mmCIF file with all atom_site columns, C-alpha atoms in Angstrom:
data_model
loop_
_atom_site.group_PDB
_atom_site.id
_atom_site.type_symbol
_atom_site.label_atom_id
_atom_site.label_alt_id
_atom_site.label_comp_id
_atom_site.label_asym_id
_atom_site.label_entity_id
_atom_site.label_seq_id
_atom_site.pdbx_PDB_ins_code
_atom_site.Cartn_x
_atom_site.Cartn_y
_atom_site.Cartn_z
_atom_site.occupancy
_atom_site.B_iso_or_equiv
_atom_site.pdbx_formal_charge
_atom_site.auth_seq_id
_atom_site.auth_comp_id
_atom_site.auth_asym_id
_atom_site.auth_atom_id
_atom_site.pdbx_PDB_model_num
ATOM 1   C CA . ILE Q 1 1   ? -15.027 4.221   3.980   1.00 53.00 ? 286 ILE Q CA 1
ATOM 2   C CA . SER Q 1 2   ? -15.271 0.625   2.995   1.00 44.00 ? 287 SER Q CA 1
ATOM 3   C CA . SER Q 1 3   ? -16.280 -2.716  4.785   1.00 40.00 ? 288 SER Q CA 1
ATOM 4   C CA . HIS Q 1 4   ? -12.927 -4.295  3.420   1.00 38.00 ? 289 HIS Q CA 1
ATOM 5   C CA . SER Q 1 5   ? -10.216 -2.213  4.950   1.00 35.00 ? 290 SER Q CA 1
ATOM 6   C CA . PRO Q 1 6   ? -9.537  1.646   5.494   1.00 35.00 ? 291 PRO Q CA 1
ATOM 7   C CA . ASP Q 1 7   ? -6.845  1.448   2.768   1.00 36.00 ? 292 ASP Q CA 1
ATOM 8   C CA . SER Q 1 8   ? -9.307  0.255   0.150   1.00 37.00 ? 293 SER Q CA 1
ATOM 9   C CA . VAL Q 1 9   ? -10.254 3.683   -0.942  1.00 36.00 ? 294 VAL Q CA 1
ATOM 10  C CA . PRO Q 1 10  ? -7.296  5.816   -2.072  1.00 35.00 ? 295 PRO Q CA 1
ATOM 11  C CA . PRO Q 1 11  ? -7.296  9.652   -1.656  1.00 34.00 ? 296 PRO Q CA 1
ATOM 12  C CA . SER Q 1 12  ? -8.697  11.437  -4.616  1.00 35.00 ? 297 SER Q CA 1
ATOM 13  C CA . SER Q 1 13  ? -5.444  13.122  -5.228  1.00 35.00 ? 298 SER Q CA 1
ATOM 14  C CA . SER Q 1 14  ? -3.695  10.113  -6.175  1.00 34.00 ? 299 SER Q CA 1
ATOM 15  C CA . GLY Q 1 15  ? -5.982  9.608   -9.200  1.00 35.00 ? 300 GLY Q CA 1
ATOM 16  C CA . ALA Q 1 16  ? -6.252  5.786   -8.512  1.00 34.00 ? 301 ALA Q CA 1
ATOM 17  C CA . SER Q 1 17  ? -9.322  3.815   -9.047  1.00 33.00 ? 302 SER Q CA 1
ATOM 18  C CA . SER Q 1 18  ? -11.454 2.814   -6.017  1.00 36.00 ? 303 SER Q CA 1
ATOM 19  C CA . SER Q 1 19  ? -13.571 -0.430  -5.595  1.00 40.00 ? 304 SER Q CA 1
ATOM 20  C CA . LEU Q 1 20  ? -16.628 1.555   -5.855  1.00 41.00 ? 305 LEU Q CA 1
ATOM 21  C CA . THR Q 1 21  ? -16.265 2.830   -9.385  1.00 38.00 ? 306 THR Q CA 1
ATOM 22  C CA . ASP Q 1 22  ? -13.469 3.610   -11.736 1.00 36.00 ? 307 ASP Q CA 1
ATOM 23  C CA . LEU Q 1 23  ? -12.824 7.230   -10.941 1.00 35.00 ? 308 LEU Q CA 1
ATOM 24  C CA . GLY Q 1 24  ? -10.011 7.801   -13.332 1.00 35.00 ? 309 GLY Q CA 1
ATOM 25  C CA . PRO Q 1 25  ? -7.788  10.874  -12.844 1.00 35.00 ? 310 PRO Q CA 1
ATOM 26  C CA . ILE Q 1 26  ? -9.251  13.370  -10.639 1.00 33.00 ? 311 ILE Q CA 1
ATOM 27  C CA . GLN Q 1 27  ? -9.573  16.742  -12.274 1.00 35.00 ? 312 GLN Q CA 1
ATOM 28  C CA . LYS Q 1 28  ? -9.965  19.828  -10.024 1.00 35.00 ? 313 LYS Q CA 1
ATOM 29  C CA . PRO Q 1 29  ? -12.748 22.340  -10.936 1.00 38.00 ? 314 PRO Q CA 1
ATOM 30  C CA . GLY Q 1 30  ? -11.235 24.856  -13.449 1.00 40.00 ? 315 GLY Q CA 1
ATOM 31  C CA . GLN Q 1 31  ? -8.318  22.431  -14.379 1.00 38.00 ? 316 GLN Q CA 1
ATOM 32  C CA . SER Q 1 32  ? -8.014  22.018  -18.262 1.00 39.00 ? 317 SER Q CA 1
ATOM 33  C CA . ARG Q 1 33  ? -7.308  18.635  -19.887 1.00 37.00 ? 318 ARG Q CA 1
ATOM 34  C CA . SER Q 1 34  ? -6.509  20.351  -23.124 1.00 38.00 ? 319 SER Q CA 1
ATOM 35  C CA . ALA Q 1 35  ? -3.121  20.834  -24.744 1.00 40.00 ? 320 ALA Q CA 1
ATOM 36  C CA . PRO Q 1 36  ? -0.696  23.056  -22.719 1.00 40.00 ? 321 PRO Q CA 1
ATOM 37  C CA . GLY Q 1 37  ? -0.793  25.898  -25.374 1.00 40.00 ? 322 GLY Q CA 1
ATOM 38  C CA . ASN Q 1 38  ? -4.515  26.426  -24.893 1.00 35.00 ? 323 ASN Q CA 1
ATOM 39  C CA . GLN Q 1 39  ? -4.989  29.953  -23.622 1.00 38.00 ? 324 GLN Q CA 1
ATOM 40  C CA . LEU Q 1 40  ? -8.747  29.936  -23.229 1.00 34.00 ? 325 LEU Q CA 1
ATOM 41  C CA . PRO Q 1 41  ? -10.230 30.023  -19.795 1.00 33.00 ? 326 PRO Q CA 1
ATOM 42  C CA . THR Q 1 42  ? -11.794 26.823  -18.478 1.00 32.00 ? 327 THR Q CA 1
ATOM 43  C CA . PRO Q 1 43  ? -15.135 26.879  -16.649 1.00 32.00 ? 328 PRO Q CA 1
ATOM 44  C CA . ALA Q 1 44  ? -15.244 25.574  -13.201 1.00 36.00 ? 329 ALA Q CA 1
ATOM 45  C CA . VAL Q 1 45  ? -17.566 22.642  -13.805 1.00 38.00 ? 330 VAL Q CA 1
ATOM 46  C CA . THR Q 1 46  ? -17.461 19.688  -11.552 1.00 56.00 ? 331 THR Q CA 1
ATOM 47  C CA . ASN Q 1 47  ? -18.039 16.373  -13.260 1.00 74.00 ? 332 ASN Q CA 1
ATOM 48  C CA . SER Q 1 48  ? -20.013 13.650  -11.595 1.00 75.00 ? 333 SER Q CA 1
ATOM 49  C CA . LYS Q 1 49  ? -16.883 11.388  -10.978 1.00 80.00 ? 334 LYS Q CA 1
ATOM 50  C CA . ASP Q 1 50  ? -15.344 14.318  -9.120  1.00 90.00 ? 335 ASP Q CA 1
ATOM 51  C CA . VAL Q 1 51  ? -18.261 14.639  -6.839  1.00 92.00 ? 336 VAL Q CA 1
ATOM 52  C CA . LEU Q 1 52  ? -18.081 10.864  -6.028  1.00 91.00 ? 337 LEU Q CA 1
ATOM 53  C CA . ALA Q 1 53  ? -14.380 11.123  -5.450  1.00 93.00 ? 338 ALA Q CA 1
ATOM 54  C CA . GLU Q 1 54  ? -15.125 14.055  -2.909  1.00 94.00 ? 339 GLU Q CA 1
ATOM 55  C CA . ALA Q 1 55  ? -17.727 11.945  -1.266  1.00 94.00 ? 340 ALA Q CA 1
ATOM 56  C CA . ILE Q 1 56  ? -15.166 9.071   -0.779  1.00 94.00 ? 341 ILE Q CA 1
ATOM 57  C CA . GLU Q 1 57  ? -12.536 11.423  0.434   1.00 95.00 ? 342 GLU Q CA 1
ATOM 58  C CA . ALA Q 1 58  ? -15.033 13.042  2.869   1.00 95.00 ? 343 ALA Q CA 1
ATOM 59  C CA . ALA Q 1 59  ? -16.152 9.790   4.173   1.00 94.00 ? 344 ALA Q CA 1
ATOM 60  C CA . ASN Q 1 60  ? -12.637 8.650   4.695   1.00 94.00 ? 345 ASN Q CA 1
ATOM 61  C CA . GLN Q 1 61  ? -11.901 11.785  6.573   1.00 95.00 ? 346 GLN Q CA 1
ATOM 62  C CA . GLY Q 1 62  ? -14.965 11.307  8.815   1.00 94.00 ? 347 GLY Q CA 1
ATOM 63  C CA . ASP Q 1 63  ? -16.771 14.181  7.326   1.00 95.00 ? 348 ASP Q CA 1
ATOM 64  C CA . PHE Q 1 64  ? -20.077 12.285  6.889   1.00 96.00 ? 349 PHE Q CA 1
ATOM 65  C CA . GLY Q 1 65  ? -22.287 15.521  6.354   1.00 95.00 ? 350 GLY Q CA 1
ATOM 66  C CA . LYS Q 1 66  ? -20.138 16.441  3.360   1.00 96.00 ? 351 LYS Q CA 1
ATOM 67  C CA . ALA Q 1 67  ? -19.865 12.773  2.213   1.00 96.00 ? 352 ALA Q CA 1
ATOM 68  C CA . THR Q 1 68  ? -23.737 12.303  2.332   1.00 96.00 ? 353 THR Q CA 1
ATOM 69  C CA . GLU Q 1 69  ? -24.149 15.667  0.474   1.00 96.00 ? 354 GLU Q CA 1
ATOM 70  C CA . ARG Q 1 70  ? -21.780 14.605  -2.317  1.00 95.00 ? 355 ARG Q CA 1
ATOM 71  C CA . CYS Q 1 71  ? -23.254 11.103  -2.656  1.00 96.00 ? 356 CYS Q CA 1
ATOM 72  C CA . ARG Q 1 72  ? -26.861 12.563  -3.032  1.00 96.00 ? 357 ARG Q CA 1
ATOM 73  C CA . GLN Q 1 73  ? -25.457 15.162  -5.551  1.00 94.00 ? 358 GLN Q CA 1
ATOM 74  C CA . TYR Q 1 74  ? -23.866 12.441  -7.499  1.00 95.00 ? 359 TYR Q CA 1
ATOM 75  C CA . LEU Q 1 75  ? -26.868 10.281  -7.518  1.00 95.00 ? 360 LEU Q CA 1
ATOM 76  C CA . GLU Q 1 76  ? -29.069 13.030  -8.822  1.00 94.00 ? 361 GLU Q CA 1
ATOM 77  C CA . THR Q 1 77  ? -26.935 12.934  -12.141 1.00 93.00 ? 362 THR Q CA 1
ATOM 78  C CA . THR Q 1 78  ? -26.099 9.076   -12.091 1.00 92.00 ? 363 THR Q CA 1
ATOM 79  C CA . PRO Q 1 79  ? -29.027 7.477   -10.394 1.00 94.00 ? 364 PRO Q CA 1
ATOM 80  C CA . GLN Q 1 80  ? -28.130 3.912   -11.881 1.00 95.00 ? 365 GLN Q CA 1
ATOM 81  C CA . ASN Q 1 81  ? -24.952 3.604   -9.954  1.00 95.00 ? 366 ASN Q CA 1
ATOM 82  C CA . ALA Q 1 82  ? -25.256 0.728   -7.487  1.00 96.00 ? 367 ALA Q CA 1
ATOM 83  C CA . ALA Q 1 83  ? -22.074 1.280   -5.932  1.00 95.00 ? 368 ALA Q CA 1
ATOM 84  C CA . ALA Q 1 84  ? -22.885 5.027   -5.152  1.00 96.00 ? 369 ALA Q CA 1
ATOM 85  C CA . TYR Q 1 85  ? -26.054 3.836   -3.350  1.00 97.00 ? 370 TYR Q CA 1
ATOM 86  C CA . CYS Q 1 86  ? -24.050 1.250   -1.444  1.00 97.00 ? 371 CYS Q CA 1
ATOM 87  C CA . LEU Q 1 87  ? -21.514 4.024   -0.447  1.00 96.00 ? 372 LEU Q CA 1
ATOM 88  C CA . LEU Q 1 88  ? -24.430 6.220   0.747   1.00 97.00 ? 373 LEU Q CA 1
ATOM 89  C CA . GLY Q 1 89  ? -25.712 3.263   2.699   1.00 97.00 ? 374 GLY Q CA 1
ATOM 90  C CA . LEU Q 1 90  ? -22.430 2.799   4.472   1.00 96.00 ? 375 LEU Q CA 1
ATOM 91  C CA . ILE Q 1 91  ? -22.086 6.499   5.300   1.00 96.00 ? 376 ILE Q CA 1
ATOM 92  C CA . LEU Q 1 92  ? -25.648 6.562   6.722   1.00 97.00 ? 377 LEU Q CA 1
ATOM 93  C CA . GLN Q 1 93  ? -24.894 3.143   8.592   1.00 96.00 ? 378 GLN Q CA 1
ATOM 94  C CA . SER Q 1 94  ? -21.880 4.734   10.290  1.00 94.00 ? 379 SER Q CA 1
ATOM 95  C CA . GLN Q 1 95  ? -24.057 7.408   11.630  1.00 94.00 ? 380 GLN Q CA 1
ATOM 96  C CA . GLN Q 1 96  ? -26.596 4.701   12.930  1.00 95.00 ? 381 GLN Q CA 1
ATOM 97  C CA . GLN Q 1 97  ? -29.284 5.383   10.377  1.00 96.00 ? 382 GLN Q CA 1
ATOM 98  C CA . PHE Q 1 98  ? -29.885 1.773   9.749   1.00 96.00 ? 383 PHE Q CA 1
ATOM 99  C CA . ASP Q 1 99  ? -33.339 1.911   7.980   1.00 96.00 ? 384 ASP Q CA 1
ATOM 100 C CA . GLU Q 1 100 ? -32.256 4.333   5.347   1.00 97.00 ? 385 GLU Q CA 1
ATOM 101 C CA . ALA Q 1 101 ? -28.935 2.381   4.905   1.00 97.00 ? 386 ALA Q CA 1
ATOM 102 C CA . ARG Q 1 102 ? -30.786 -0.722  4.285   1.00 97.00 ? 387 ARG Q CA 1
ATOM 103 C CA . ALA Q 1 103 ? -33.117 0.948   1.995   1.00 98.00 ? 388 ALA Q CA 1
ATOM 104 C CA . LEU Q 1 104 ? -29.957 2.100   -0.006  1.00 98.00 ? 389 LEU Q CA 1
ATOM 105 C CA . TYR Q 1 105 ? -28.348 -1.297  -0.085  1.00 98.00 ? 390 TYR Q CA 1
ATOM 106 C CA . GLU Q 1 106 ? -31.636 -2.858  -1.386  1.00 97.00 ? 391 GLU Q CA 1
ATOM 107 C CA . ARG Q 1 107 ? -31.822 -0.118  -4.159  1.00 98.00 ? 392 ARG Q CA 1
ATOM 108 C CA . ALA Q 1 108 ? -28.265 -1.037  -5.217  1.00 97.00 ? 393 ALA Q CA 1
ATOM 109 C CA . LEU Q 1 109 ? -29.286 -4.763  -5.406  1.00 96.00 ? 394 LEU Q CA 1
ATOM 110 C CA . TYR Q 1 110 ? -32.243 -3.826  -7.382  1.00 97.00 ? 395 TYR Q CA 1
ATOM 111 C CA . LEU Q 1 111 ? -29.714 -1.982  -9.907  1.00 97.00 ? 396 LEU Q CA 1
ATOM 112 C CA . ASP Q 1 112 ? -27.227 -4.739  -9.696  1.00 96.00 ? 397 ASP Q CA 1
ATOM 113 C CA . PRO Q 1 113 ? -28.502 -8.082  -8.313  1.00 95.00 ? 398 PRO Q CA 1
ATOM 114 C CA . ASP Q 1 114 ? -24.863 -9.336  -8.010  1.00 93.00 ? 399 ASP Q CA 1
ATOM 115 C CA . HIS Q 1 115 ? -23.589 -6.281  -5.979  1.00 96.00 ? 400 HIS Q CA 1
ATOM 116 C CA . THR Q 1 116 ? -21.518 -8.269  -3.434  1.00 95.00 ? 401 THR Q CA 1
ATOM 117 C CA . GLU Q 1 117 ? -20.911 -5.430  -0.952  1.00 96.00 ? 402 GLU Q CA 1
ATOM 118 C CA . SER Q 1 118 ? -24.700 -4.521  -0.622  1.00 97.00 ? 403 SER Q CA 1
ATOM 119 C CA . LEU Q 1 119 ? -25.422 -8.320  -0.230  1.00 97.00 ? 404 LEU Q CA 1
ATOM 120 C CA . THR Q 1 120 ? -22.977 -8.457  2.490   1.00 97.00 ? 405 THR Q CA 1
ATOM 121 C CA . HIS Q 1 121 ? -24.197 -5.368  4.362   1.00 97.00 ? 406 HIS Q CA 1
ATOM 122 C CA . LEU Q 1 122 ? -27.848 -6.528  4.079   1.00 97.00 ? 407 LEU Q CA 1
ATOM 123 C CA . MET Q 1 123 ? -26.814 -10.016 5.642   1.00 97.00 ? 408 MET Q CA 1
ATOM 124 C CA . LEU Q 1 124 ? -24.946 -8.360  8.343   1.00 97.00 ? 409 LEU Q CA 1
ATOM 125 C CA . ASP Q 1 125 ? -28.017 -5.894  9.073   1.00 96.00 ? 410 ASP Q CA 1
ATOM 126 C CA . ALA Q 1 126 ? -30.341 -9.024  9.215   1.00 97.00 ? 411 ALA Q CA 1
ATOM 127 C CA . GLN Q 1 127 ? -28.027 -10.539 11.724  1.00 97.00 ? 412 GLN Q CA 1
ATOM 128 C CA . ARG Q 1 128 ? -27.973 -7.444  13.757  1.00 95.00 ? 413 ARG Q CA 1
ATOM 129 C CA . LEU Q 1 129 ? -31.795 -7.349  13.799  1.00 96.00 ? 414 LEU Q CA 1
ATOM 130 C CA . GLY Q 1 130 ? -31.883 -11.017 14.683  1.00 97.00 ? 415 GLY Q CA 1
ATOM 131 C CA . ASP Q 1 131 ? -33.708 -11.965 11.354  1.00 97.00 ? 416 ASP Q CA 1
ATOM 132 C CA . ARG Q 1 132 ? -32.086 -15.296 10.944  1.00 97.00 ? 417 ARG Q CA 1
ATOM 133 C CA . VAL Q 1 133 ? -34.035 -16.327 7.984   1.00 98.00 ? 418 VAL Q CA 1
ATOM 134 C CA . ALA Q 1 134 ? -33.043 -13.211 5.975   1.00 97.00 ? 419 ALA Q CA 1
ATOM 135 C CA . ALA Q 1 135 ? -29.456 -13.337 6.929   1.00 97.00 ? 420 ALA Q CA 1
ATOM 136 C CA . GLU Q 1 136 ? -29.316 -17.030 5.827   1.00 98.00 ? 421 GLU Q CA 1
ATOM 137 C CA . ASN Q 1 137 ? -30.976 -16.041 2.550   1.00 97.00 ? 422 ASN Q CA 1
ATOM 138 C CA . TYR Q 1 138 ? -28.448 -13.171 1.726   1.00 97.00 ? 423 TYR Q CA 1
ATOM 139 C CA . ALA Q 1 139 ? -25.610 -15.728 2.927   1.00 97.00 ? 424 ALA Q CA 1
ATOM 140 C CA . ARG Q 1 140 ? -26.912 -18.315 0.491   1.00 97.00 ? 425 ARG Q CA 1
ATOM 141 C CA . ARG Q 1 141 ? -27.079 -15.677 -2.428  1.00 96.00 ? 426 ARG Q CA 1
ATOM 142 C CA . LEU Q 1 142 ? -23.545 -14.565 -1.554  1.00 96.00 ? 427 LEU Q CA 1
ATOM 143 C CA . ARG Q 1 143 ? -22.239 -18.235 -1.858  1.00 96.00 ? 428 ARG Q CA 1
ATOM 144 C CA . ARG Q 1 144 ? -23.989 -18.596 -5.029  1.00 95.00 ? 429 ARG Q CA 1
ATOM 145 C CA . LEU Q 1 145 ? -22.519 -15.459 -6.412  1.00 94.00 ? 430 LEU Q CA 1
ATOM 146 C CA . GLN Q 1 146 ? -19.128 -16.559 -5.164  1.00 93.00 ? 431 GLN Q CA 1
ATOM 147 C CA . GLU Q 1 147 ? -19.328 -19.918 -6.918  1.00 93.00 ? 432 GLU Q CA 1
ATOM 148 C CA . LYS Q 1 148 ? -20.444 -18.254 -10.088 1.00 90.00 ? 433 LYS Q CA 1
ATOM 149 C CA . LEU Q 1 149 ? -17.426 -15.900 -9.997  1.00 89.00 ? 434 LEU Q CA 1
ATOM 150 C CA . LEU Q 1 150 ? -15.033 -18.762 -9.215  1.00 91.00 ? 435 LEU Q CA 1
ATOM 151 C CA . ALA Q 1 151 ? -16.531 -20.741 -12.119 1.00 89.00 ? 436 ALA Q CA 1
ATOM 152 C CA . THR Q 1 152 ? -16.136 -17.686 -14.438 1.00 87.00 ? 437 THR Q CA 1
ATOM 153 C CA . GLU Q 1 153 ? -12.687 -17.356 -13.267 1.00 86.00 ? 438 GLU Q CA 1
ATOM 154 C CA . GLN Q 1 154 ? -11.813 -20.994 -13.911 1.00 86.00 ? 439 GLN Q CA 1
ATOM 155 C CA . ILE Q 1 155 ? -13.417 -20.707 -17.510 1.00 87.00 ? 440 ILE Q CA 1
ATOM 156 C CA . SER Q 1 156 ? -11.223 -17.617 -18.279 1.00 80.00 ? 441 SER Q CA 1
ATOM 157 C CA . GLY Q 1 157 ? -8.104  -19.356 -17.144 1.00 74.00 ? 442 GLY Q CA 1
ATOM 158 C CA . GLY Q 1 158 ? -8.015  -17.795 -13.651 1.00 58.00 ? 443 GLY Q CA 1
ATOM 159 C CA . SER Q 1 159 ? -6.156  -14.848 -14.849 1.00 54.00 ? 444 SER Q CA 1
ATOM 160 C CA . ARG Q 1 160 ? -6.999  -11.394 -13.483 1.00 52.00 ? 445 ARG Q CA 1
ATOM 161 C CA . SER Q 1 161 ? -6.073  -8.241  -15.242 1.00 50.00 ? 446 SER Q CA 1
#
């Protein structure tokens, strides 16, 4: 689930990174990352990145209950992740839970004042509510952030890696 495009979050089985966080290769519970000759059983422990990957996959498949559960589970162990709060906000917003979604976007901004996606959703929510002043303030912050990013890109030679 993403405000950018339905294709912006790859399925977890691809092992690709998402725009929300670098998920790295997805490891199934019980799958060993050790050398092939290792004969010791691997405990079925799910790491937090797997949980977030499951949340993204569930959201993309429309299973918002599972996606919500997995996001909350992830945030119990990684409460400083602004992108995860934003993802949970998106999931709840898709279920018309606007107040809780807005609180999650605000939490993401508290953790990362330059979190563009949360700023964008807060601006759109303010517009939805008819709060023109708040919407303009969020839009102004977004413009300043964009100018800052462009200036940084120009300083670094405009190359992206």
